[in-house]
GROMACS .gro file of C-alpha atoms in nm:
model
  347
    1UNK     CA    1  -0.309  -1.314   2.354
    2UNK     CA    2  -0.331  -1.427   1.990
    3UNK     CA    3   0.008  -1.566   1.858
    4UNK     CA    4   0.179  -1.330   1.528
    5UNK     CA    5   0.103  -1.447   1.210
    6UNK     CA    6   0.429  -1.494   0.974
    7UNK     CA    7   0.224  -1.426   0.682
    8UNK     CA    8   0.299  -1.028   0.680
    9UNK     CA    9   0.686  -1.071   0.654
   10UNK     CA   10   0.912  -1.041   0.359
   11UNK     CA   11   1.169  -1.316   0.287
   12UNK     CA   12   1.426  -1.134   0.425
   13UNK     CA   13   1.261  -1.038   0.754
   14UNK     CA   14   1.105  -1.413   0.768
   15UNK     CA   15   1.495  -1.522   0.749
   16UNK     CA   16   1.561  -1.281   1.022
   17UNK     CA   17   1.220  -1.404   1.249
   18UNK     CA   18   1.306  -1.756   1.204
   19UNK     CA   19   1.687  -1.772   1.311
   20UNK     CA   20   1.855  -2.004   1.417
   21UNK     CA   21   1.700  -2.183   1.157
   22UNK     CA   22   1.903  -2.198   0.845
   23UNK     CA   23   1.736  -1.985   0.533
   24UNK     CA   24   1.669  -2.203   0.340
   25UNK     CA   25   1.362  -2.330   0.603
   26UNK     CA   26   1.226  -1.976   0.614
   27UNK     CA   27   1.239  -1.986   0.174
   28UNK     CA   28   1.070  -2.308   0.201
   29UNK     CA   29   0.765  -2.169   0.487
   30UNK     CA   30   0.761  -1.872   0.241
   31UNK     CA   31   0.651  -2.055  -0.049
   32UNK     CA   32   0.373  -2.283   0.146
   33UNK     CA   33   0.244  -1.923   0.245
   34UNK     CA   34   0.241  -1.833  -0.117
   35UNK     CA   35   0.073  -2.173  -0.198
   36UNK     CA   36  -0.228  -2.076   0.066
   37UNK     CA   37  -0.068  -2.315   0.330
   38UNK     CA   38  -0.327  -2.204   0.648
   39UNK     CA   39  -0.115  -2.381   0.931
   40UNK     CA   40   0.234  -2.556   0.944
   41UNK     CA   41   0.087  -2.917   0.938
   42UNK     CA   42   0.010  -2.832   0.558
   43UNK     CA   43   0.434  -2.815   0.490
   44UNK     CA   44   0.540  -3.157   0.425
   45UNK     CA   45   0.864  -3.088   0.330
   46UNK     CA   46   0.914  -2.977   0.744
   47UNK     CA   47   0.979  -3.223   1.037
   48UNK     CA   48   0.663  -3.279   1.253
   49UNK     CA   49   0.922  -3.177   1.534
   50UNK     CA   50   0.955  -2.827   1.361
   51UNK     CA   51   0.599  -2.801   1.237
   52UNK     CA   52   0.474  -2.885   1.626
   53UNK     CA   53   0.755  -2.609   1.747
   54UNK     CA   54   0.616  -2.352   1.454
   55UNK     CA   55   0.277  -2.366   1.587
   56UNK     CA   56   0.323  -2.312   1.926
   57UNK     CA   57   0.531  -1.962   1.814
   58UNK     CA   58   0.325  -1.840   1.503
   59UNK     CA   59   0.019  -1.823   1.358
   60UNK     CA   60   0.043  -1.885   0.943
   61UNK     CA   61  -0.276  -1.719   0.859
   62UNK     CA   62  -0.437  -1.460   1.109
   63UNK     CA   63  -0.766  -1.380   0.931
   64UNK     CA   64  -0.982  -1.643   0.781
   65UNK     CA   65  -1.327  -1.612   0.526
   66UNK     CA   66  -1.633  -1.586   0.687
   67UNK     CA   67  -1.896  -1.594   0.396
   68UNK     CA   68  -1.864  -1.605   0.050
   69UNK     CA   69  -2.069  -1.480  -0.212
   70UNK     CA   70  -2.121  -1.567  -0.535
   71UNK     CA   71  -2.285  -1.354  -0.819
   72UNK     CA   72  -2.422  -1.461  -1.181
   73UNK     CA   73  -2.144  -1.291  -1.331
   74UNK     CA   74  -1.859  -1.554  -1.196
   75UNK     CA   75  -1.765  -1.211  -0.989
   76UNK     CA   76  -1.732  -1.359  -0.634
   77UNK     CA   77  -1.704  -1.172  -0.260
   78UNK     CA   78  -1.539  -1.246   0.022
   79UNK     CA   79  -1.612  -1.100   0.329
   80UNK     CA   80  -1.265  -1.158   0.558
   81UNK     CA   81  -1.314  -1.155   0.943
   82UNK     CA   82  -1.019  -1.023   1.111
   83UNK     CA   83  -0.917  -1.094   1.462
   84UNK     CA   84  -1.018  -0.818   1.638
   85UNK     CA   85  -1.357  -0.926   1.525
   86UNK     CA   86  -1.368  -0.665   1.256
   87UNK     CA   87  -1.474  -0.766   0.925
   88UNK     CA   88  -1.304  -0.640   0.543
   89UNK     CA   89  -1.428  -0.755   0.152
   90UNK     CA   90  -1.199  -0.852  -0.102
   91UNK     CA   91  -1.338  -0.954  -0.446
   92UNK     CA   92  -1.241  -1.139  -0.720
   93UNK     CA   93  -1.393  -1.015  -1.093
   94UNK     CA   94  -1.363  -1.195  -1.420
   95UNK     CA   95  -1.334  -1.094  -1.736
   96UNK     CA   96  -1.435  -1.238  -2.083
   97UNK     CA   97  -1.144  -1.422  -2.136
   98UNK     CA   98  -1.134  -1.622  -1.771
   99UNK     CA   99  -0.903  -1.369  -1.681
  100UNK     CA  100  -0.941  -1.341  -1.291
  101UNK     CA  101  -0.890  -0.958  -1.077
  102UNK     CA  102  -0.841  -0.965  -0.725
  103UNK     CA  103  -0.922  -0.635  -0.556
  104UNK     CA  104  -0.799  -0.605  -0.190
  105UNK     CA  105  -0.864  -0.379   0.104
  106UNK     CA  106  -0.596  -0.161   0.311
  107UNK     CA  107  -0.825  -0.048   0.596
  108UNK     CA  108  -1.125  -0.091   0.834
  109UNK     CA  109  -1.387   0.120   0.624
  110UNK     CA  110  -1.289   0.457   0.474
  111UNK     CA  111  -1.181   0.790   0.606
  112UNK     CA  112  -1.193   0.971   0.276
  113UNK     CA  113  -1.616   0.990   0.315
  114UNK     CA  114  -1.683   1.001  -0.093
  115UNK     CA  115  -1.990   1.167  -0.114
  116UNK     CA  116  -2.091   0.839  -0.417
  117UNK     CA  117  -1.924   0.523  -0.194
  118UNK     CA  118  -2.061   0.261   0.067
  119UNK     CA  119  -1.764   0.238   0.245
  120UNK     CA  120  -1.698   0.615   0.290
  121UNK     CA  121  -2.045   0.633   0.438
  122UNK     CA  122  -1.915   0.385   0.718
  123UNK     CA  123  -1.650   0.520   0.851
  124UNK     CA  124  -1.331   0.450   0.927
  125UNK     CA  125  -1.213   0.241   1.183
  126UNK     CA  126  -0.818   0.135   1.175
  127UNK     CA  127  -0.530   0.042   0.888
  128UNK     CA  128  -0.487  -0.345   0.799
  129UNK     CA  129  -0.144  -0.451   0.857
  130UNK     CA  130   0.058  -0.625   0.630
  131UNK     CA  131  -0.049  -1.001   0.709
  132UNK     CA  132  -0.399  -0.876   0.676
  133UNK     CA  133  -0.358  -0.759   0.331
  134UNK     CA  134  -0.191  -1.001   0.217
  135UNK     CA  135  -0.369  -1.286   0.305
  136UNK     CA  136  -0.690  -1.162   0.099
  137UNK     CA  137  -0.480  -1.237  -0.181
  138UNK     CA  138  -0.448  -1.612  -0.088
  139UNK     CA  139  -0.805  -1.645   0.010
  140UNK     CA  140  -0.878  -1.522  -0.349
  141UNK     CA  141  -0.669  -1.753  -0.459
  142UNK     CA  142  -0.796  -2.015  -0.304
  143UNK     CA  143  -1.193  -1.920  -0.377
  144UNK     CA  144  -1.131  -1.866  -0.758
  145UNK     CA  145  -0.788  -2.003  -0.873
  146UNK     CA  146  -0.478  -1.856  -1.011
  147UNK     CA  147  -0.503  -1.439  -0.980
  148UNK     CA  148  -0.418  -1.271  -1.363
  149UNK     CA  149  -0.411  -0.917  -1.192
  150UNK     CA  150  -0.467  -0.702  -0.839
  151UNK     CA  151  -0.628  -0.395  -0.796
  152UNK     CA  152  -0.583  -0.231  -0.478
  153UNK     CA  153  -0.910  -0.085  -0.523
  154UNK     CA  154  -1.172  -0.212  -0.219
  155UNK     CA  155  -1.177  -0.080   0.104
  156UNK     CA  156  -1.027   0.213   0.234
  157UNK     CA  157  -0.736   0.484   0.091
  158UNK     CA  158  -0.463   0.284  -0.006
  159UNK     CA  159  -0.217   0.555   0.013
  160UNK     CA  160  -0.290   0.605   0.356
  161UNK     CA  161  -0.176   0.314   0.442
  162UNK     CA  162   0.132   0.258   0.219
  163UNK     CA  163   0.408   0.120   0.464
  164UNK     CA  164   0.162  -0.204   0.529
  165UNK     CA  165   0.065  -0.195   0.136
  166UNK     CA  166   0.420  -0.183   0.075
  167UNK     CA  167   0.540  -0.430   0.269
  168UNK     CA  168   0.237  -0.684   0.101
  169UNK     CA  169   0.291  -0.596  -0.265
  170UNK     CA  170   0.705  -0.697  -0.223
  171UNK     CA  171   0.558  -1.013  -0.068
  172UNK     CA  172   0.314  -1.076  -0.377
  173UNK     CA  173   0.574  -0.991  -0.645
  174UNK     CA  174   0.883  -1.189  -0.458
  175UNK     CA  175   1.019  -1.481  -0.703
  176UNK     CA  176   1.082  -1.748  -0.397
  177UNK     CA  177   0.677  -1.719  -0.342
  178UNK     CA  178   0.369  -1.599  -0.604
  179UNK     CA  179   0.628  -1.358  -0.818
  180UNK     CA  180   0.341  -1.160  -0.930
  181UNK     CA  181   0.450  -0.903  -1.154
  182UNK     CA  182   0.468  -0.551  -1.041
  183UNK     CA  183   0.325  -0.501  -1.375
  184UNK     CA  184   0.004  -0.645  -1.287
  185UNK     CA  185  -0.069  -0.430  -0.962
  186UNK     CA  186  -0.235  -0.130  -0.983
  187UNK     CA  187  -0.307   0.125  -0.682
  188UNK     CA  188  -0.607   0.338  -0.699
  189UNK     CA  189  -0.626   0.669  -0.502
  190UNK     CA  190  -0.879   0.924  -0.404
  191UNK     CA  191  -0.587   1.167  -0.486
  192UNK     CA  192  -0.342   1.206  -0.191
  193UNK     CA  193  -0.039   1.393  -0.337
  194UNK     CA  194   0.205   1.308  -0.040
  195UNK     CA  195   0.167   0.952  -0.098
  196UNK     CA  196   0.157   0.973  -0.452
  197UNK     CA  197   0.503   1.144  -0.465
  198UNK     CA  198   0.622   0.868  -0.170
  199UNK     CA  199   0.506   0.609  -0.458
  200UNK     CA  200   0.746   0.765  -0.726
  201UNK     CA  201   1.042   0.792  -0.485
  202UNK     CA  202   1.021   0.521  -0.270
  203UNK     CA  203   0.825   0.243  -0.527
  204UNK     CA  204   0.752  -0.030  -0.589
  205UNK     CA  205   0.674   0.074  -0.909
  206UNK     CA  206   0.311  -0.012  -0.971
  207UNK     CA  207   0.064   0.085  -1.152
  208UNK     CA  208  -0.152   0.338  -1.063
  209UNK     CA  209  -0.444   0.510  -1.096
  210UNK     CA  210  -0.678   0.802  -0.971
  211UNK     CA  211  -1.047   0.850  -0.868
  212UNK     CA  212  -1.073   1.191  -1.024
  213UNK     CA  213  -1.472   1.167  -1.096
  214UNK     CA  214  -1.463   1.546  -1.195
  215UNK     CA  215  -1.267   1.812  -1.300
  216UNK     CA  216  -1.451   2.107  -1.111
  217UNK     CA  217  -1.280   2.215  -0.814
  218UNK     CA  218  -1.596   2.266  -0.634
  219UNK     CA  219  -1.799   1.977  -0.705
  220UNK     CA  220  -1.502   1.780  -0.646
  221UNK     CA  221  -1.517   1.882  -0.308
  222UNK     CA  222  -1.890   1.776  -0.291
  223UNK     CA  223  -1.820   1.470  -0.426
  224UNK     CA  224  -1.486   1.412  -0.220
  225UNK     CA  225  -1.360   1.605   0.062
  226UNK     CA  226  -1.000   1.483   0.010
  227UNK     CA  227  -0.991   1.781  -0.257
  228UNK     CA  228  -1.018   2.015   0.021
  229UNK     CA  229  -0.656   1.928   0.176
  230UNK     CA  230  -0.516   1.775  -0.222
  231UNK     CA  231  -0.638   2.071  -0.448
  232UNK     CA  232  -0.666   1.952  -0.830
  233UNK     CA  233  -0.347   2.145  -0.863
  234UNK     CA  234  -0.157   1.976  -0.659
  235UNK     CA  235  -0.244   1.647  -0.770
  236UNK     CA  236  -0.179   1.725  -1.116
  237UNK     CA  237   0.187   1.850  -1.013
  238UNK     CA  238   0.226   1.551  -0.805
  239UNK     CA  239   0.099   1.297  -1.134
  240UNK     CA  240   0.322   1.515  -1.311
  241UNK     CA  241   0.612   1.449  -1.084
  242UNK     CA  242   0.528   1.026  -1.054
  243UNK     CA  243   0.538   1.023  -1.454
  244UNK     CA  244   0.905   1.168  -1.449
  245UNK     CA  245   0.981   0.909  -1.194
  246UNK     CA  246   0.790   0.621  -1.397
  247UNK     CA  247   0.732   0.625  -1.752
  248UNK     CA  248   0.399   0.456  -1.656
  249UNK     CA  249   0.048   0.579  -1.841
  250UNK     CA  250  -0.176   0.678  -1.503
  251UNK     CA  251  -0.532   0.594  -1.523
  252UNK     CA  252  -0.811   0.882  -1.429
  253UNK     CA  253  -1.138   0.739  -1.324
  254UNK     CA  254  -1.472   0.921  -1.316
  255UNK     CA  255  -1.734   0.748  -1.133
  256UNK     CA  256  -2.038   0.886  -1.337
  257UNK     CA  257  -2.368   1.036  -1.159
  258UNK     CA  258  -2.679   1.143  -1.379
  259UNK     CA  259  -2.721   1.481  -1.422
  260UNK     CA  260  -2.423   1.569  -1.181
  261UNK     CA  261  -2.084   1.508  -1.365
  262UNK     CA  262  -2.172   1.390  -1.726
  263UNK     CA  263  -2.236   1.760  -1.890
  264UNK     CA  264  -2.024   1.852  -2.212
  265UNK     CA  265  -1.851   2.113  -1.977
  266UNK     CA  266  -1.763   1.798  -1.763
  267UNK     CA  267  -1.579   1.613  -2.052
  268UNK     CA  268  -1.400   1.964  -2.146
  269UNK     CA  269  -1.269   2.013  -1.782
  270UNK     CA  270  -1.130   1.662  -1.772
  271UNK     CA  271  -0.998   1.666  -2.060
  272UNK     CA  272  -0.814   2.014  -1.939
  273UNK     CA  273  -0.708   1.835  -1.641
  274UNK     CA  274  -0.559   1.566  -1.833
  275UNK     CA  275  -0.317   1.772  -2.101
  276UNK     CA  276   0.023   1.705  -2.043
  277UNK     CA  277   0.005   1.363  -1.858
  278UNK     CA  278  -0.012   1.056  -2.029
  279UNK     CA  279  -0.351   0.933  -1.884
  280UNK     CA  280  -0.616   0.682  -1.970
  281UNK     CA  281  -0.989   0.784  -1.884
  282UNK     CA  282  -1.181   0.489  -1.723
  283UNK     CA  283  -1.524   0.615  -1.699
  284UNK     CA  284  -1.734   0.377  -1.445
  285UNK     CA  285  -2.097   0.411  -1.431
  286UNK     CA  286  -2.231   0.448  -1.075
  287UNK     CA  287  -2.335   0.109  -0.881
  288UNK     CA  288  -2.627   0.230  -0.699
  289UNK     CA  289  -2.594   0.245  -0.271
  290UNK     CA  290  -2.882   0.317  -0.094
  291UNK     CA  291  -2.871   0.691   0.055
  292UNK     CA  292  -2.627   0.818  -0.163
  293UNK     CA  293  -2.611   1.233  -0.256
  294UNK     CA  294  -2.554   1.545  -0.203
  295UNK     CA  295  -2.751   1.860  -0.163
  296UNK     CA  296  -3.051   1.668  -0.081
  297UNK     CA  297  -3.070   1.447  -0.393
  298UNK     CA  298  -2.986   1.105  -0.427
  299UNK     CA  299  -2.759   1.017  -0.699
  300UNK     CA  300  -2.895   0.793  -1.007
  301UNK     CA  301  -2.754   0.593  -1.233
  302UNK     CA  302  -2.634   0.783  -1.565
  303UNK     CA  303  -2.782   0.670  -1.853
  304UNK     CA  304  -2.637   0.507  -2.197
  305UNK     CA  305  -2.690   0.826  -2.397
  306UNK     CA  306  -2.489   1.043  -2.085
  307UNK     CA  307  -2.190   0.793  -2.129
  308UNK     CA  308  -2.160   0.768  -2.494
  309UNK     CA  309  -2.129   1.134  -2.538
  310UNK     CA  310  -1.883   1.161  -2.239
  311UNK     CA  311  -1.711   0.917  -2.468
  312UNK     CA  312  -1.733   1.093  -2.806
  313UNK     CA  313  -1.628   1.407  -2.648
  314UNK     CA  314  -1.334   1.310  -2.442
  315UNK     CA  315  -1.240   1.090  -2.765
  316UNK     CA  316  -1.317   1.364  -2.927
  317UNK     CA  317  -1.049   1.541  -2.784
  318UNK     CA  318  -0.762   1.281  -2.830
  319UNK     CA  319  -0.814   1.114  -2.501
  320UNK     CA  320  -0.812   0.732  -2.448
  321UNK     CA  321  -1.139   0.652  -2.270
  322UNK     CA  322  -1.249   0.290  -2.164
  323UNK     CA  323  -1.581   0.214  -1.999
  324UNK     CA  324  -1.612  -0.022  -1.721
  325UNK     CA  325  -1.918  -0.296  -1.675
  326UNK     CA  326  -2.121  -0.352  -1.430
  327UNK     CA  327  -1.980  -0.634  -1.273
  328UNK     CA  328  -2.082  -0.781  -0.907
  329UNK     CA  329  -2.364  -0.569  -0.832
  330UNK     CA  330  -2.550  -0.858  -0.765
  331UNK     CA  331  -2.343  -0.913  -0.439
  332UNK     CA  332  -2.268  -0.563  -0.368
  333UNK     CA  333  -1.931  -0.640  -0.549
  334UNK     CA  334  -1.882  -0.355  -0.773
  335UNK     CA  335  -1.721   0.003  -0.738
  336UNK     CA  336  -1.829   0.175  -0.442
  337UNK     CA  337  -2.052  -0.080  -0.288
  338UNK     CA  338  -1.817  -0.279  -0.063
  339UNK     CA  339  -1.873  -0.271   0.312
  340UNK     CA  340  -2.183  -0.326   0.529
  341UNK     CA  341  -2.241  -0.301   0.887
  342UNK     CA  342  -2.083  -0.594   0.966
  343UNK     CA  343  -1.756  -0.434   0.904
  344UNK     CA  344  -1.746  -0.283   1.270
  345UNK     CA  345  -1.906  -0.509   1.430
  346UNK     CA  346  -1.701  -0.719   1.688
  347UNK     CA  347  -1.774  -1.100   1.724
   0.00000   0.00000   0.00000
């Protein structure tokens, strides 16, 4: 049986795990963990008596990086093997100014099935725990540099999985180890009101964002089931209800497919959708996967012309609307291509 890793545990609980040794040990094996440390040799500042009696109880790290990928772009992917055999992707994307983006997994593939995704198309498999996701955050670290930002945007529903999430993102943000700024996180959901409204009562207070990709009820639930059981209504109340908990502007994403959600009637809906919260539209061209469609037609890219008039009219109508770049698609990096058949398969 493997031994627990000790990455996955807040200060306080790592105090707590650690008696009868005094705190100030547990602060000190809390910031090696935060430095990347992957095994107690790597903390000096310990006795080799204590480091030897560490080992033999506790694992640091419990997942390590089994390839890494690296595209023309400076975007690079990791693909994480777990020990259960099971393998996740985090990725790390750059932006003009050097500013580095770590976006991290919560589970084993995807249960939402997003009719557009790769890793909806897998399947879903089990929740990562807390060591698990945060650990991707020090193997970023440690394959690119210092982090500027997370997105908890890869793998898997993030709000499905929020006690783990939790649990990682007061780990990232604690001032005793990286003190990443709360500021800096943002959580992206397929739109699951109960854990949105968990989010604005229970925190931490994040950013946050939804993949909306369309305004129409019933190509919403073409393009993602999880509008069957979170009806637009409802997830408007519940964005609603998280804005009068945080005075936070929510981001709306649209993941845009040719000929499917890019109409004039498409901008008006959205636009609809959005009066009365204090939004900002992302709109994110579609990173082509293999397979992908509904009704018997495989999606396509939209082109320049469909975005920039999605643009003008949504501006149009006093929105704020960015446009994401391609970035990583040349190691299935980008939106909606993470995941691969490796992700199930046991070693």
């Amino acid at each position: 049986m493997a031994l627990p890793s000790i990455t996955g545990y807040t200060l306080g609980e790592l105090i707590e795990l650690l008696k009868p040794l005094p705190a100030f040990r547990a602060r000190q094996i809390f910031k090696w963990i935060s430095r990347g440390a992957r095994n107690f040799d790597q903390m000096t500042d310990l006795s080799q008596e204590l480091r030897k009696t560490l080992s033999e109880r506790f694992l640091v790290m419990e997942t390590y990086v089994a390839d890494t990928l690296t595209d023309s772009d400076g975007t690079i992917k990791l693909q994480i093997a777990l020990q259960d055999g099971t393998k996740i992707e985090a990725v790390v994307l750059v932006d003009g100014e050097g500013r580095k983006t770590a976006c991290i997994s919560t589970q084993v593939g995807c249960p939402m099935a997003c009719a557009f995704c790769k890793t909806g198309s897998l399947g879903f498999l089990r929740n990562l725990n807390a060591a698990e996701i945060a650990e991707q955050l020090y193997h970023c670290q440690a394959a690119a540099g210092d982090i500027s930002n997370i997105v908890v945007m890869g793998m898997g529903e993030p709000l499905l999985n929020l006690i783990n999430l939790r649990t990682a993102m007061n780990i990232w943000s604690d001032p005793a180890g990286l003190g990443m700024s709360r500021r800096r996180i943002t959580i992206s959901t397929s739109g699951i009101v109960s854990g949105i409204k968990d989010l604005a009562d229970n925190g931490p207070e994040v950013r946050l964002a939804v993949s909306l990709t369309t305004a129409n009820e019933a190509m919403r639930e073409k393009l993602m089931p999880v509008s069957k059981t979170n009806p637009l209504s409802e997830l408007k109340e519940a964005l609603r209800y998280f804005q009068s908990k945080h005075d936070k502007r929510i981001t709306l994403e649209a993941v845009l497919l040719k000929d499917v959600n890019t109409k004039k009637e498409d901008a008006i809906t959205l636009a609809q959708f959005a009066k009365g919260l204090d939004v900002i539209i992302n709109l994110i061209p579609w990173n082509p996967v293999d397979g992908m469609g509904i009704d018997g037609t495989d999606f396509e890219e939209p082109t320049d012309r469909e975005i920039d008039a999605m643009v003008a009219e949504l501006e149009r109508r006093g929105l704020t609307v960015t446009r994401r770049y391609r970035k990583g698609r040349g190691v299935s990096g980008a939106c909606g291509q993470l995941g691969s058949v490796e992700t199930f398969k046991k070693e």
